Amino acid sequence: MIEYSWGKQNWLPWSAAEQVNTRTAVTVFDQTSFSKYVLAGPDAEQALQWLCTADVAVPVGKSVYTGMLNERGTYESDVTVTRTGAQEFLIVSSAATTERDKDHIRKNMPAGMHAELVDVTSAMAVFGVMGPKSRELLATLTDADLSDAAFGFATSQVISLGYATVRATRITYVGELGWELYVPAEFAVGVYEDLLAAGEAFGIGRGGYYAIESMRLEKGYRAFGRELTPNDNPVEAGLLFACKLSSDIDFLGRAAVEKAKADGPRRRLVSFAVDSPEPMLWGGELILRDGAVAGQVSSAAWGATTGACVGLGYLRSGDDTVVTGDWVRAGSYAVNVGGEVYPISVSLKGIYDPANERVR
């Protein structure tokens, strides 16, 4: 039974064990609740180029991380788009935004586009197989070449897995080597059982969303509704790399993003780790810079790898000037947790594996 409190929860030891197992062995996560849509038709690519910040004119089998903005250049969704055919794309989003996403896409698709959006959320289970032994585990169930050369990061293939045929996408939300498996619903139980049986030899564990939340925050991965909302733009969120500003391809919100980039960010998203293992953070806490209020925590959780709470939060200067990297690095930071002030270490990169060596 969950015993609710503002402090450390009674489920924390189990979440921490799931985190450690993912970082050291392999864990399977049931992520079936993800929203999943197919956009298909001769104008599917053109429609998505307008809707998405990133360039989705990619080869079949390539996955793209991208935002979807409004005309103000702020976030309406945060998705991955995988090209599954010449005229077909699989869009994956968070569990809580299914109807919101569909409404945004349909309302903002350019008029006259020959493309149809279909909600396939209930048609597929999603199992995240994550950890340094994920490749070894999956190799026992498939004859597909899972090497980095044959199956690179952010690519997707249809493979055999046991007795089933699934879509495997090499991507991660926890910062480890891994694949998301998109499984036809009728084969979900069999694939899950095969993963657990074959995984015994590799120390497989089962993980949940609390563990995912902690690990994505150690890695500095953003989440829609927390770091990415209709109040936040890619410049502030540090996601200009997912915007096709170097191309001449227009997209919804591009003019506003270009203006925000030229003006410079008045807020800046940073990662942090609490220096003490003592406090429990949930999000919403005040961040202090040199003793003065400078921002607020957007997300926080207990990180087993760091041995303390980690999180993300937006910083702003007191005089509303541009927040530069040098300004961020020059400050001394703390967080106010229920009236108690604890020092924190702040970074413009993720706290865990900032060079992305673990996902290879």
XYZ file of C-alpha atoms in Angstrom:
360
model
C 0.000 0.000 0.000
C 1.270 3.478 -0.862
C 1.642 5.677 2.196
C 1.481 9.214 0.873
C 3.724 11.894 2.373
C 5.833 14.871 1.324
C 8.979 12.965 2.202
C 10.496 9.820 0.754
C 7.806 7.324 -0.206
C 7.540 3.739 0.967
C 7.864 2.586 -2.662
C 11.207 4.328 -3.144
C 13.399 1.242 -2.469
C 11.641 -0.655 -5.252
C 11.997 2.231 -7.701
C 15.668 2.614 -6.795
C 16.258 -1.106 -7.396
C 14.609 -0.826 -10.819
C 16.863 2.116 -11.667
C 20.012 0.265 -10.602
C 18.990 -2.823 -12.574
C 18.428 -0.720 -15.692
C 21.801 0.974 -15.364
C 23.659 -2.315 -14.790
C 21.713 -5.117 -16.534
C 18.403 -4.963 -18.413
C 14.847 -4.008 -17.505
C 11.567 -4.334 -19.366
C 9.080 -1.470 -19.025
C 5.449 -1.745 -20.055
C 4.901 1.549 -21.885
C 1.729 0.496 -23.686
C -0.045 3.617 -22.440
C 1.946 5.734 -24.905
C -0.258 7.481 -27.466
C 0.331 6.177 -30.989
C -0.941 7.583 -34.283
C -0.371 6.849 -37.949
C -0.382 9.700 -40.447
C -0.627 8.301 -43.968
C -1.230 9.621 -47.455
C 0.591 11.280 -50.354
C 0.891 14.572 -48.419
C 1.835 13.060 -45.041
C 5.433 14.272 -45.220
C 4.442 17.776 -46.273
C 1.864 18.002 -43.492
C 4.373 16.892 -40.851
C 7.016 19.288 -42.121
C 4.609 22.107 -41.300
C 3.549 20.638 -37.933
C 6.976 19.555 -36.643
C 9.978 21.617 -35.606
C 12.455 18.968 -36.821
C 13.034 17.779 -40.383
C 10.979 14.629 -40.951
C 11.928 14.181 -44.621
C 14.040 11.182 -43.653
C 14.526 7.684 -45.074
C 12.114 4.898 -44.196
C 13.158 3.433 -40.845
C 14.446 6.674 -39.348
C 13.031 8.116 -36.106
C 13.016 11.849 -35.383
C 12.560 13.603 -32.041
C 10.530 16.761 -32.567
C 8.267 19.304 -31.002
C 4.954 20.600 -32.283
C 4.382 24.288 -31.614
C 1.673 26.909 -31.895
C 2.007 30.180 -33.791
C 3.579 31.768 -30.684
C 6.453 29.290 -30.972
C 5.616 27.485 -27.735
C 4.918 23.797 -27.181
C 1.708 21.961 -27.964
C 3.283 18.495 -28.061
C 6.583 16.625 -27.825
C 6.769 13.455 -29.946
C 8.865 11.007 -31.901
C 8.049 10.543 -35.574
C 9.177 7.373 -37.332
C 8.942 7.052 -41.083
C 7.436 3.611 -41.680
C 6.785 3.966 -45.415
C 7.055 6.325 -48.354
C 3.698 7.854 -47.397
C 3.336 6.721 -43.776
C 4.595 7.907 -40.378
C 4.168 6.547 -36.836
C 3.822 9.304 -34.227
C 4.395 8.414 -30.573
C 3.412 10.758 -27.749
C 2.674 10.709 -24.038
C -0.177 8.724 -22.544
C -2.100 11.765 -21.288
C -2.270 13.736 -24.545
C -4.042 11.447 -27.015
C -7.095 13.584 -27.762
C -5.131 16.818 -27.414
C -2.542 15.706 -29.973
C -5.115 14.506 -32.484
C -7.020 17.768 -32.204
C -3.870 19.841 -32.673
C -2.717 17.852 -35.707
C -6.093 17.883 -37.435
C -6.749 21.573 -36.776
C -3.318 22.709 -37.945
C -2.752 20.440 -40.928
C -2.646 22.700 -44.008
C -5.893 22.792 -45.957
C -6.129 20.455 -48.925
C -3.567 17.972 -47.622
C -4.208 14.379 -48.655
C -3.234 12.695 -45.384
C -5.275 10.824 -42.788
C -4.553 10.581 -39.067
C -5.506 7.295 -37.385
C -5.288 6.576 -33.649
C -3.618 3.161 -33.238
C -2.964 3.436 -29.495
C -5.001 0.347 -28.599
C -3.624 -1.718 -31.480
C -0.081 -1.983 -30.137
C 1.576 -2.750 -26.846
C 4.914 -1.040 -26.192
C 7.694 -2.705 -24.219
C 10.861 -0.770 -23.455
C 13.839 -3.118 -23.183
C 16.526 -0.955 -21.626
C 19.995 -1.453 -20.197
C 23.547 -2.434 -21.167
C 22.475 -6.070 -21.651
C 19.436 -5.265 -23.807
C 21.228 -6.109 -27.047
C 22.371 -9.474 -25.691
C 18.875 -10.322 -24.489
C 17.102 -9.412 -27.724
C 19.706 -11.271 -29.755
C 18.506 -14.526 -28.186
C 14.989 -13.941 -29.547
C 15.666 -12.612 -33.053
C 17.873 -13.256 -36.041
C 18.001 -9.520 -36.827
C 21.415 -7.827 -36.708
C 21.273 -5.571 -33.639
C 24.806 -4.213 -33.941
C 25.332 -0.479 -33.922
C 26.398 -0.577 -37.570
C 23.254 -2.417 -38.686
C 20.786 -0.930 -36.204
C 21.893 2.553 -35.263
C 20.388 4.886 -32.718
C 17.101 6.534 -33.792
C 16.367 3.857 -36.393
C 13.441 1.454 -36.569
C 12.997 -1.976 -38.139
C 10.343 -4.664 -38.351
C 11.919 -7.799 -36.895
C 10.948 -11.267 -35.773
C 10.934 -11.712 -32.008
C 10.166 -15.191 -30.804
C 6.977 -16.187 -32.606
C 5.892 -12.594 -33.240
C 6.720 -9.865 -35.722
C 7.248 -6.487 -34.055
C 8.541 -3.014 -34.806
C 11.743 -2.371 -32.865
C 12.878 1.241 -32.501
C 16.275 1.970 -31.005
C 15.562 4.888 -28.747
C 15.602 5.599 -25.024
C 13.922 7.761 -22.398
C 16.143 6.472 -19.581
C 19.608 7.142 -21.016
C 20.723 3.550 -21.653
C 21.152 1.296 -24.670
C 17.712 -0.022 -25.519
C 14.819 -0.591 -27.850
C 11.115 0.176 -27.751
C 9.159 -2.792 -29.113
C 5.822 -2.038 -30.777
C 3.885 -5.281 -30.560
C 0.486 -6.122 -32.100
C -1.891 -6.358 -29.160
C -2.746 -10.000 -29.796
C 0.923 -10.976 -29.400
C 1.679 -8.760 -26.389
C 1.415 -11.397 -23.665
C 3.554 -13.889 -25.575
C 6.293 -11.354 -26.310
C 6.320 -10.155 -22.701
C 6.637 -13.707 -21.409
C 9.414 -14.449 -23.913
C 11.335 -11.375 -22.773
C 11.105 -12.343 -19.119
C 12.031 -15.982 -19.760
C 15.020 -15.191 -21.993
C 16.025 -12.341 -19.725
C 16.602 -14.497 -16.671
C 20.106 -15.242 -17.915
C 20.833 -11.502 -18.074
C 19.365 -10.423 -14.738
C 16.205 -8.942 -16.205
C 13.977 -6.819 -14.009
C 10.585 -5.230 -14.443
C 10.378 -1.460 -14.166
C 7.680 1.193 -13.851
C 7.069 4.836 -14.566
C 8.524 6.066 -11.264
C 11.878 4.608 -12.315
C 11.546 6.076 -15.812
C 10.834 9.496 -14.308
C 13.952 9.358 -12.153
C 16.238 8.200 -14.954
C 14.951 10.668 -17.534
C 15.650 13.469 -15.045
C 19.180 12.229 -14.362
C 19.647 12.379 -18.137
C 17.994 15.783 -18.515
C 15.240 14.573 -20.856
C 12.286 16.949 -21.045
C 8.611 16.039 -20.636
C 5.519 17.669 -22.103
C 3.388 19.284 -19.435
C 6.401 19.837 -17.214
C 9.345 21.408 -19.047
C 7.487 21.814 -22.335
C 4.176 23.673 -22.182
C 2.381 26.394 -24.156
C 4.411 28.838 -22.030
C 7.821 27.465 -23.095
C 9.740 27.755 -26.354
C 12.633 25.699 -27.787
C 15.161 28.460 -27.089
C 14.402 28.470 -23.364
C 14.103 24.679 -23.249
C 17.475 24.094 -24.923
C 15.922 22.233 -27.846
C 17.017 24.288 -30.834
C 18.804 21.159 -32.091
C 15.331 19.747 -32.776
C 14.375 22.747 -34.927
C 15.133 22.915 -38.649
C 16.187 26.569 -38.553
C 19.218 25.878 -40.747
C 16.870 24.891 -43.579
C 14.431 27.062 -45.523
C 11.517 24.795 -44.561
C 8.740 26.690 -42.821
C 6.938 25.225 -39.814
C 4.218 26.354 -37.458
C 5.796 28.767 -34.978
C 9.064 29.209 -36.877
C 8.914 33.026 -37.023
C 8.353 33.204 -33.265
C 11.231 30.791 -32.575
C 13.578 32.810 -34.771
C 12.611 35.987 -32.896
C 13.122 34.282 -29.531
C 16.538 33.079 -30.665
C 17.542 36.550 -31.882
C 16.304 38.201 -28.655
C 18.005 35.617 -26.433
C 16.319 33.574 -23.685
C 14.952 35.330 -20.620
C 14.636 31.918 -18.988
C 16.832 28.867 -19.330
C 16.192 25.233 -18.455
C 18.898 23.565 -16.366
C 19.508 20.156 -14.825
C 20.386 19.869 -11.177
C 21.227 17.383 -8.454
C 20.736 18.068 -4.747
C 24.044 17.915 -2.874
C 22.397 16.167 0.091
C 20.548 12.810 0.031
C 18.224 14.120 2.739
C 15.337 15.980 1.014
C 12.625 14.662 -1.303
C 11.588 16.933 -4.164
C 8.437 16.698 -6.288
C 8.541 19.773 -8.517
C 7.423 23.336 -7.839
C 10.171 24.124 -5.323
C 11.923 27.503 -5.498
C 15.449 27.661 -6.902
C 17.780 30.233 -5.342
C 20.793 31.789 -7.060
C 23.269 33.450 -4.725
C 20.518 33.526 -2.112
C 17.853 35.204 -4.281
C 14.862 33.544 -5.955
C 15.820 32.741 -9.553
C 13.381 30.089 -10.715
C 11.302 27.059 -9.988
C 11.690 23.292 -10.287
C 9.584 21.874 -13.126
C 10.231 18.165 -12.402
C 12.081 16.295 -9.675
C 12.541 12.713 -8.479
C 14.884 10.501 -6.498
C 17.883 9.438 -8.606
C 19.459 6.168 -7.530
C 22.561 6.751 -9.669
C 23.274 10.141 -8.126
C 22.131 9.083 -4.663
C 19.973 12.183 -4.248
C 17.082 13.991 -5.851
C 17.569 15.303 -9.378
C 15.453 17.562 -11.509
C 14.970 20.213 -14.131
C 13.988 23.824 -13.657
C 13.863 27.183 -15.371
C 16.171 29.999 -14.231
C 15.715 33.704 -14.915
C 17.751 36.751 -14.026
C 16.372 39.283 -11.595
C 16.411 42.123 -14.141
C 14.880 40.071 -17.000
C 18.064 40.203 -19.087
C 19.289 37.418 -21.358
C 20.239 34.286 -19.423
C 23.575 33.175 -20.863
C 25.524 30.016 -20.178
C 28.194 32.048 -18.437
C 25.549 33.605 -16.156
C 24.266 30.154 -15.231
C 27.745 28.798 -14.513
C 28.726 31.820 -12.396
C 26.013 31.332 -9.808
C 25.764 29.392 -6.550
C 22.477 27.516 -6.260
C 20.148 26.047 -3.675
C 16.581 24.762 -3.529
C 13.928 25.548 -0.937
C 12.163 22.362 0.209
C 9.389 23.087 2.693
C 11.334 25.981 4.170
C 14.648 24.114 4.368
C 17.370 25.276 1.956
C 19.693 22.713 0.359
C 22.606 23.411 -2.020
C 22.285 21.998 -5.533
C 24.710 21.456 -8.413
C 23.423 22.954 -11.660
C 24.357 21.998 -15.230
C 23.321 22.989 -18.728
C 23.698 19.310 -19.671
C 22.221 16.187 -18.142
C 23.685 15.114 -14.813
C 24.111 11.513 -16.010
C 26.261 10.590 -19.020
C 26.316 14.007 -20.734
C 28.400 12.571 -23.618
C 25.708 9.961 -24.425
C 28.166 7.093 -24.284
C 25.686 4.794 -22.544
C 23.101 4.811 -25.337
C 25.527 3.375 -27.896
